Amino acid sequence: MYILQESLFSFEDLLIMHSKDRLPIFFSTLDLRPYAKELRSRSPRGADGHCREGILRALLAAPLEYIQTFTGLHHRLDTDLRFRYQCGRPLDREAPSIATLSRVFANLTKKDLAKQLFDDLVERCRQDGIIDGSHVAIDSAAIHAYEKKQPKKKSKQTGNANWGAKFDSFGNKMTWFGYKLHLAVDTKSELPLALEVTPAHVNDGDMAPSLIEIAAAKTSVRFFMLDAGYDQMKVYEAARNVKAQAIIPLNPRGEKEPPAGMKTDGTPCCSMGFAMTYWGADGDYLKFRCPHATSKVDCPLGMSACSSSNYGMVVKVDAKDDLRRYCSPHRDTKRWKELYNERTSVERCNSRMKTYLTADDMHIWGIQKVKTHQYLNAIVLLASALAMNRQSKEAAA
């Protein structure tokens, strides 16, 4: 079930603006000077180089303008004087060469500055109330590689692009050569909180604990929403370690028989075999009541066979006994389903990065550069949110 969630900003509204209007709004909330300073050459020798802040602006404008290559970016800077000016480049100098753009990008990767800028913008969005962070959805997306395809056995040895496979929403198996983009997304704003890039063959469940830890360090997370592919004990334990609850459907593959007197979803049964009624949680304990007492079933023995109380029999289950099977709120209740439906926010975030930006249109090699490329796309979403939020406040003032 897909639900339409309210967003604090409209990324699509920014996209439909003309470039001459969009870029000034986009750059209005970004102070790139501290990051550009780290990109400057320490050597005093040689002719005056290009302004690193201008090149950094151009690298960020490229995904927003759907410019996929350094060649395309150089051509745009060289032929579009307005674009060059909006990127902070002087009009009386030649546009930076393709080699210069590539070199700055490589330096950005080496110094991990894209991640630093991403983390700083996440914090700014949190402070401005754009990111709530109490509910977080996690999922992965297929990213196709620019590298030449390799046999699976050989590509595993490189640590870069590899063959991956997963099932789409219709149950069809899809394969690709490349990477996986793993995202943790705030479900309220649909903005990324954390990301990782791995070769395509890496299991989603292996990356979830680190994403959970990173997201929890940035915000106070109460719930993590993940699909059935993440139904692994280590994911539940990772959420528990940061005092949050993982909302994950049980994966029927490899499912063992539940304990005696228990349904698969963790609901205890009464002595007549009826599923008991979930009645809330008390700390780590889930409370279940007699289904006859709660009018869920018409038991032929009534309540008297199980309890002398007119409240009916009560069973309490300690969620710590099995973090996977027991969940608060209880699995498949209305509240649990409402929380799980918020997982679609990460799918929409993935879609924006791959459809409107350049996350899945790469012309670079190597997993570290691919990661920088994905950070730049995620930064565009965060900066757009800050810019549109500022526009809204100014319009309301």
Coordinates of C-alpha atoms in Angstrom, one line a residue:
M1 CA 0.0 0.0 0.0
Y2 CA 1.4 3.4 -1.0
I3 CA 0.4 6.6 0.8
L4 CA 1.0 10.2 -0.1
Q5 CA 3.0 11.9 2.6
E6 CA 3.2 15.6 3.2
S7 CA 6.6 17.1 2.4
L8 CA 8.0 20.3 3.9
F9 CA 9.3 21.3 0.5
S10 CA 8.7 20.6 -3.2
F11 CA 11.8 19.5 -5.0
E12 CA 9.8 19.2 -8.1
D13 CA 8.8 22.9 -7.8
L14 CA 12.5 23.8 -7.9
L15 CA 13.1 21.6 -10.9
I16 CA 10.4 23.2 -13.1
M17 CA 12.0 26.7 -12.6
H18 CA 14.2 28.0 -15.3
S19 CA 17.9 27.5 -14.7
K20 CA 18.5 31.3 -14.4
D21 CA 16.0 31.4 -11.5
R22 CA 16.7 28.0 -10.0
L23 CA 20.5 28.2 -9.4
P24 CA 20.5 31.5 -7.5
I25 CA 17.8 30.1 -5.2
F26 CA 19.7 26.8 -4.8
F27 CA 23.1 28.5 -4.0
S28 CA 21.5 31.1 -1.6
T29 CA 21.7 28.9 1.4
L30 CA 25.2 27.4 0.7
D31 CA 28.4 28.7 2.1
L32 CA 31.0 26.6 0.4
R33 CA 34.1 28.7 1.4
P34 CA 35.3 26.4 4.2
Y35 CA 35.1 23.4 1.9
A36 CA 36.7 25.2 -1.0
K37 CA 39.6 26.3 1.3
E38 CA 40.4 22.6 1.8
L39 CA 40.6 22.1 -1.9
R40 CA 43.2 24.8 -2.6
S41 CA 46.7 23.9 -3.5
R42 CA 49.2 24.3 -0.7
S43 CA 52.0 25.1 -3.2
P44 CA 52.8 28.8 -3.8
R45 CA 54.3 27.9 -7.2
G46 CA 52.8 28.2 -10.6
A47 CA 50.2 30.5 -12.3
D48 CA 47.0 31.5 -10.5
G49 CA 44.7 28.6 -10.4
H50 CA 40.9 28.5 -10.8
C51 CA 38.7 29.4 -7.8
R52 CA 37.9 26.2 -6.0
E53 CA 34.6 27.6 -4.7
G54 CA 33.5 28.2 -8.3
I55 CA 34.4 24.7 -9.4
L56 CA 32.7 23.2 -6.3
R57 CA 29.6 25.2 -7.2
A58 CA 29.7 23.8 -10.7
L59 CA 30.1 20.2 -9.5
L60 CA 26.9 20.7 -7.4
A61 CA 25.0 22.4 -10.1
A62 CA 25.8 19.6 -12.5
P63 CA 23.3 17.0 -11.0
L64 CA 20.6 19.7 -10.6
E65 CA 21.1 20.7 -14.3
Y66 CA 21.4 17.0 -15.3
I67 CA 24.9 17.3 -16.6
Q68 CA 26.4 13.8 -16.5
T69 CA 30.0 14.3 -17.5
F70 CA 33.0 16.6 -16.9
T71 CA 33.0 17.2 -20.6
G72 CA 29.4 18.3 -20.5
L73 CA 30.1 20.5 -17.5
H74 CA 33.1 22.2 -19.2
H75 CA 31.0 22.8 -22.3
R76 CA 28.2 24.4 -20.3
L77 CA 30.6 26.6 -18.4
D78 CA 32.4 27.6 -21.7
T79 CA 29.2 28.4 -23.7
D80 CA 26.7 29.6 -21.0
L81 CA 27.9 32.8 -19.5
R82 CA 25.0 33.1 -17.1
F83 CA 25.6 29.6 -15.8
R84 CA 29.3 30.4 -15.4
Y85 CA 28.5 33.6 -13.5
Q86 CA 26.0 31.8 -11.2
C87 CA 28.6 29.3 -10.4
G88 CA 30.9 32.1 -9.2
R89 CA 33.3 31.9 -12.2
P90 CA 34.7 35.1 -13.6
L91 CA 33.6 35.9 -17.1
D92 CA 36.9 37.3 -18.2
R93 CA 38.7 33.9 -17.8
E94 CA 38.4 30.7 -19.6
A95 CA 36.3 28.0 -18.2
P96 CA 38.1 25.3 -16.2
S97 CA 39.3 22.5 -18.3
I98 CA 38.0 18.9 -18.2
A99 CA 41.2 17.8 -16.5
T100 CA 40.8 20.6 -13.8
L101 CA 37.2 19.6 -13.1
S102 CA 38.3 15.9 -12.8
R103 CA 41.2 16.8 -10.6
V104 CA 39.1 18.8 -8.2
F105 CA 36.6 16.0 -8.1
A106 CA 39.4 13.5 -7.2
N107 CA 40.6 15.9 -4.5
L108 CA 37.1 16.2 -3.1
T109 CA 37.0 12.4 -3.0
K110 CA 40.5 12.0 -1.4
K111 CA 39.6 14.5 1.4
D112 CA 36.1 13.1 1.9
L113 CA 34.7 16.7 1.8
A114 CA 31.5 15.7 0.1
K115 CA 30.5 13.6 3.1
Q116 CA 31.5 16.5 5.4
L117 CA 29.3 18.9 3.5
F118 CA 26.4 16.3 3.5
D119 CA 26.6 15.8 7.3
D120 CA 26.7 19.6 7.9
L121 CA 23.6 20.1 5.7
V122 CA 21.7 17.3 7.5
E123 CA 22.4 19.1 10.8
R124 CA 21.2 22.4 9.3
C125 CA 18.0 20.8 8.1
R126 CA 17.5 19.3 11.5
Q127 CA 18.1 22.6 13.3
D128 CA 15.7 24.4 10.9
G129 CA 12.9 21.8 11.6
I130 CA 13.0 20.4 8.0
I131 CA 14.2 17.0 9.2
D132 CA 12.4 15.4 12.1
G133 CA 14.4 12.2 12.3
S134 CA 12.2 10.3 14.7
H135 CA 11.0 7.9 11.9
V136 CA 13.6 6.6 9.4
A137 CA 13.2 4.4 6.4
I138 CA 16.1 2.3 5.0
D139 CA 16.4 0.7 1.6
S140 CA 18.9 0.2 -1.3
A141 CA 18.8 1.0 -5.0
A142 CA 20.6 -0.4 -8.0
I143 CA 23.3 1.8 -9.5
H144 CA 24.7 0.9 -12.9
A145 CA 28.5 1.2 -13.3
Y146 CA 30.4 3.0 -16.0
E147 CA 33.2 0.4 -15.8
K148 CA 33.5 -2.5 -18.3
K149 CA 31.6 -5.5 -17.2
Q150 CA 33.6 -8.3 -15.5
P151 CA 32.9 -11.9 -14.7
K152 CA 31.4 -12.2 -11.2
K153 CA 34.4 -14.0 -9.7
K154 CA 36.9 -11.5 -11.0
S155 CA 34.9 -8.4 -10.1
K156 CA 34.6 -9.6 -6.5
Q157 CA 38.4 -9.3 -6.1
T158 CA 38.5 -5.6 -7.1
G159 CA 36.1 -4.3 -4.4
N160 CA 34.4 -2.1 -7.0
A161 CA 31.5 -2.8 -9.4
N162 CA 30.0 -6.3 -9.3
W163 CA 26.9 -8.2 -10.4
G164 CA 23.8 -7.8 -8.3
A165 CA 20.3 -9.2 -8.4
K166 CA 17.0 -8.4 -6.7
F167 CA 13.3 -8.7 -7.2
D168 CA 11.2 -5.8 -8.2
S169 CA 7.8 -4.9 -6.8
F170 CA 6.2 -7.3 -9.3
G171 CA 8.3 -10.2 -8.3
N172 CA 10.5 -10.1 -11.4
K173 CA 14.2 -10.8 -10.9
M174 CA 16.4 -8.0 -12.2
T175 CA 20.2 -8.1 -12.5
W176 CA 22.7 -5.3 -13.1
F177 CA 26.5 -4.7 -13.0
G178 CA 27.5 -1.9 -10.7
Y179 CA 26.8 -0.8 -7.2
K180 CA 24.1 -0.4 -4.5
L181 CA 23.2 2.9 -3.0
H182 CA 22.0 2.3 0.6
L183 CA 20.0 5.2 2.0
A184 CA 18.6 6.1 5.4
V185 CA 15.8 8.7 4.9
D186 CA 13.8 10.8 7.3
T187 CA 10.2 9.8 6.5
K188 CA 8.7 13.2 7.2
S189 CA 10.8 15.3 4.8
E190 CA 11.9 12.4 2.6
L191 CA 15.5 13.7 2.9
P192 CA 18.6 11.4 3.3
L193 CA 20.2 11.2 6.7
A194 CA 23.0 8.7 5.8
L195 CA 24.2 6.8 2.7
E196 CA 26.6 4.1 1.9
V197 CA 27.8 2.7 -1.5
T198 CA 28.8 -0.9 -1.9
P199 CA 29.4 -3.3 -4.8
A200 CA 26.1 -4.7 -6.1
H201 CA 26.4 -8.1 -4.6
V202 CA 26.6 -6.9 -0.9
N203 CA 23.6 -8.0 1.1
D204 CA 21.2 -5.2 2.2
G205 CA 21.1 -6.6 5.7
D206 CA 24.8 -6.3 6.1
M207 CA 24.7 -2.6 5.6
A208 CA 21.6 -1.8 7.7
P209 CA 23.3 -1.9 11.2
S210 CA 25.8 0.8 10.2
L211 CA 23.1 3.0 8.6
I212 CA 21.0 2.6 11.8
E213 CA 24.0 3.6 13.9
I214 CA 24.8 6.7 11.7
A215 CA 21.2 7.9 11.6
A216 CA 20.7 7.5 15.3
A217 CA 23.9 9.5 16.0
K218 CA 22.3 12.5 14.1
T219 CA 18.7 12.4 15.4
S220 CA 16.6 10.8 18.1
V221 CA 15.1 7.9 16.1
R222 CA 12.1 5.9 17.5
F223 CA 11.3 3.7 14.5
F224 CA 13.3 2.2 11.6
M225 CA 11.2 1.0 8.7
L226 CA 12.7 -1.7 6.4
D227 CA 11.3 -4.2 4.0
A228 CA 11.3 -8.0 4.4
G229 CA 14.7 -8.3 2.9
Y230 CA 16.1 -6.9 6.1
D231 CA 14.4 -9.5 8.3
Q232 CA 17.6 -10.5 10.1
M233 CA 18.3 -10.6 13.8
K234 CA 21.4 -8.3 13.5
V235 CA 19.1 -5.5 12.2
Y236 CA 16.7 -5.8 15.1
E237 CA 19.6 -5.8 17.5
A238 CA 21.1 -2.7 15.9
A239 CA 17.8 -0.9 16.3
R240 CA 17.5 -2.1 19.9
N241 CA 21.0 -0.9 20.7
V242 CA 20.1 2.7 19.8
K243 CA 16.8 2.4 21.8
A244 CA 14.6 2.2 18.6
Q245 CA 12.2 -0.3 17.2
A246 CA 12.7 -1.9 13.8
I247 CA 9.4 -2.2 11.8
I248 CA 10.1 -5.1 9.4
P249 CA 7.7 -7.7 7.9
L250 CA 8.6 -11.3 8.6
N251 CA 10.2 -13.0 5.6
P252 CA 8.6 -16.4 5.0
R253 CA 11.8 -17.8 3.5
G254 CA 13.5 -20.0 6.0
E255 CA 10.8 -19.3 8.6
K256 CA 10.9 -21.8 11.5
E257 CA 7.9 -23.0 13.4
P258 CA 6.9 -20.5 16.2
P259 CA 7.0 -21.6 19.8
A260 CA 4.2 -23.7 21.1
G261 CA 1.0 -21.7 21.7
M262 CA 2.2 -18.9 19.5
K263 CA 1.3 -17.6 16.1
T264 CA 4.0 -16.9 13.5
D265 CA 3.7 -13.1 14.1
G266 CA 4.3 -13.5 17.9
T267 CA 0.6 -13.4 19.0
P268 CA 0.0 -15.9 21.8
C269 CA -3.0 -18.3 21.6
C270 CA -5.5 -19.0 24.4
S271 CA -6.2 -22.5 25.6
M272 CA -8.9 -22.9 23.0
G273 CA -6.4 -22.0 20.2
F274 CA -7.8 -18.5 19.4
A275 CA -5.3 -15.7 18.8
M276 CA -5.3 -13.4 21.8
T277 CA -6.0 -9.6 21.4
Y278 CA -3.1 -7.2 21.6
W279 CA -3.7 -4.7 24.3
G280 CA -0.7 -2.4 24.3
A281 CA 2.8 -2.4 25.7
D282 CA 4.2 -1.8 29.1
G283 CA 7.9 -1.1 28.6
D284 CA 9.4 -4.2 27.0
Y285 CA 6.3 -6.3 27.7
L286 CA 3.5 -6.8 25.2
K287 CA 0.1 -7.3 26.8
F288 CA -2.5 -9.7 25.3
R289 CA -6.1 -10.3 26.5
C290 CA -8.6 -13.0 26.2
P291 CA -10.2 -12.7 22.7
H292 CA -13.7 -13.6 24.1
A293 CA -13.4 -10.7 26.6
T294 CA -12.5 -8.3 23.9
S295 CA -15.4 -9.5 21.6
K296 CA -13.0 -10.8 19.0
V297 CA -14.4 -14.3 19.1
D298 CA -17.3 -16.1 20.6
C299 CA -15.7 -18.8 22.7
P300 CA -18.0 -21.7 23.6
L301 CA -16.4 -21.9 27.1
G302 CA -16.5 -18.1 27.7
M303 CA -13.9 -16.6 30.0
S304 CA -14.5 -18.8 33.0
A305 CA -12.5 -21.7 31.6
C306 CA -9.3 -19.6 31.5
S307 CA -9.7 -17.0 34.2
S308 CA -11.9 -16.3 37.2
S309 CA -11.6 -12.6 36.5
N310 CA -14.2 -10.7 34.5
Y311 CA -11.3 -9.0 32.7
G312 CA -10.3 -12.3 31.2
M313 CA -7.0 -14.1 30.9
V314 CA -4.0 -11.8 30.3
V315 CA -0.6 -12.9 28.9
K316 CA 2.5 -10.7 28.9
V317 CA 5.4 -11.3 26.5
D318 CA 8.8 -10.0 27.0
A319 CA 10.0 -8.5 23.7
K320 CA 13.6 -9.1 24.6
D321 CA 13.0 -12.8 24.5
D322 CA 12.8 -12.6 20.7
L323 CA 13.5 -9.2 19.1
R324 CA 12.6 -10.5 15.7
R325 CA 9.2 -12.0 16.5
Y326 CA 8.0 -9.5 19.1
C327 CA 7.5 -5.9 18.1
S328 CA 6.1 -2.8 19.8
P329 CA 3.6 -1.8 18.4
H330 CA 2.7 -5.4 17.8
R331 CA 3.2 -6.6 14.2
D332 CA 0.2 -6.2 11.8
T333 CA -1.7 -3.9 14.1
K334 CA -3.1 -0.7 12.6
R335 CA -0.3 1.3 14.1
W336 CA 2.3 -1.1 12.9
K337 CA 0.9 -0.9 9.3
E338 CA 0.8 2.9 9.5
L339 CA 4.5 3.0 10.4
Y340 CA 5.5 0.5 7.8
N341 CA 3.7 2.5 5.1
E342 CA 6.1 5.3 5.8
R343 CA 8.8 3.2 4.2
T344 CA 7.8 4.4 0.8
S345 CA 9.5 7.7 1.6
V346 CA 12.9 6.1 0.9
E347 CA 11.7 4.8 -2.4
R348 CA 10.6 8.3 -3.4
C349 CA 14.0 9.7 -2.3
N350 CA 15.8 7.0 -4.4
S351 CA 13.5 7.8 -7.3
R352 CA 14.4 11.5 -7.2
M353 CA 18.1 10.9 -7.1
K354 CA 17.9 8.4 -10.0
T355 CA 15.2 10.1 -12.2
Y356 CA 15.7 13.8 -11.7
L357 CA 19.4 13.9 -10.7
T358 CA 22.4 11.8 -11.9
A359 CA 22.7 9.1 -9.3
D360 CA 22.3 6.4 -11.9
D361 CA 24.1 8.1 -14.7
M362 CA 27.8 8.0 -13.8
H363 CA 30.9 8.4 -16.0
I364 CA 33.5 7.8 -13.3
W365 CA 35.3 4.7 -12.1
G366 CA 36.0 3.3 -8.6
I367 CA 33.8 2.9 -5.6
Q368 CA 35.2 6.0 -3.7
K369 CA 34.5 8.3 -6.6
V370 CA 31.1 6.7 -7.0
K371 CA 30.4 7.4 -3.4
T372 CA 31.4 11.1 -3.8
H373 CA 29.1 11.3 -6.8
Q374 CA 26.2 10.0 -4.7
Y375 CA 26.9 12.4 -1.9
L376 CA 26.8 15.3 -4.4
N377 CA 23.3 14.1 -5.5
A378 CA 22.2 13.8 -1.9
I379 CA 23.6 17.3 -1.1
V380 CA 21.4 18.7 -4.0
L381 CA 18.3 17.4 -2.2
L382 CA 19.3 18.8 1.2
A383 CA 20.4 22.2 -0.3
S384 CA 17.1 22.4 -2.3
A385 CA 15.1 21.7 0.9
L386 CA 16.9 24.5 2.7
A387 CA 16.5 26.9 -0.2
M388 CA 12.8 26.2 -0.7
N389 CA 12.1 26.4 3.0
R390 CA 13.8 29.8 3.0
Q391 CA 11.7 30.9 0.0
S392 CA 8.5 29.9 1.8
K393 CA 9.5 31.8 5.0
E394 CA 10.3 34.9 3.0
A395 CA 7.0 34.7 1.1
A396 CA 5.1 34.4 4.3
A397 CA 6.9 37.3 6.0

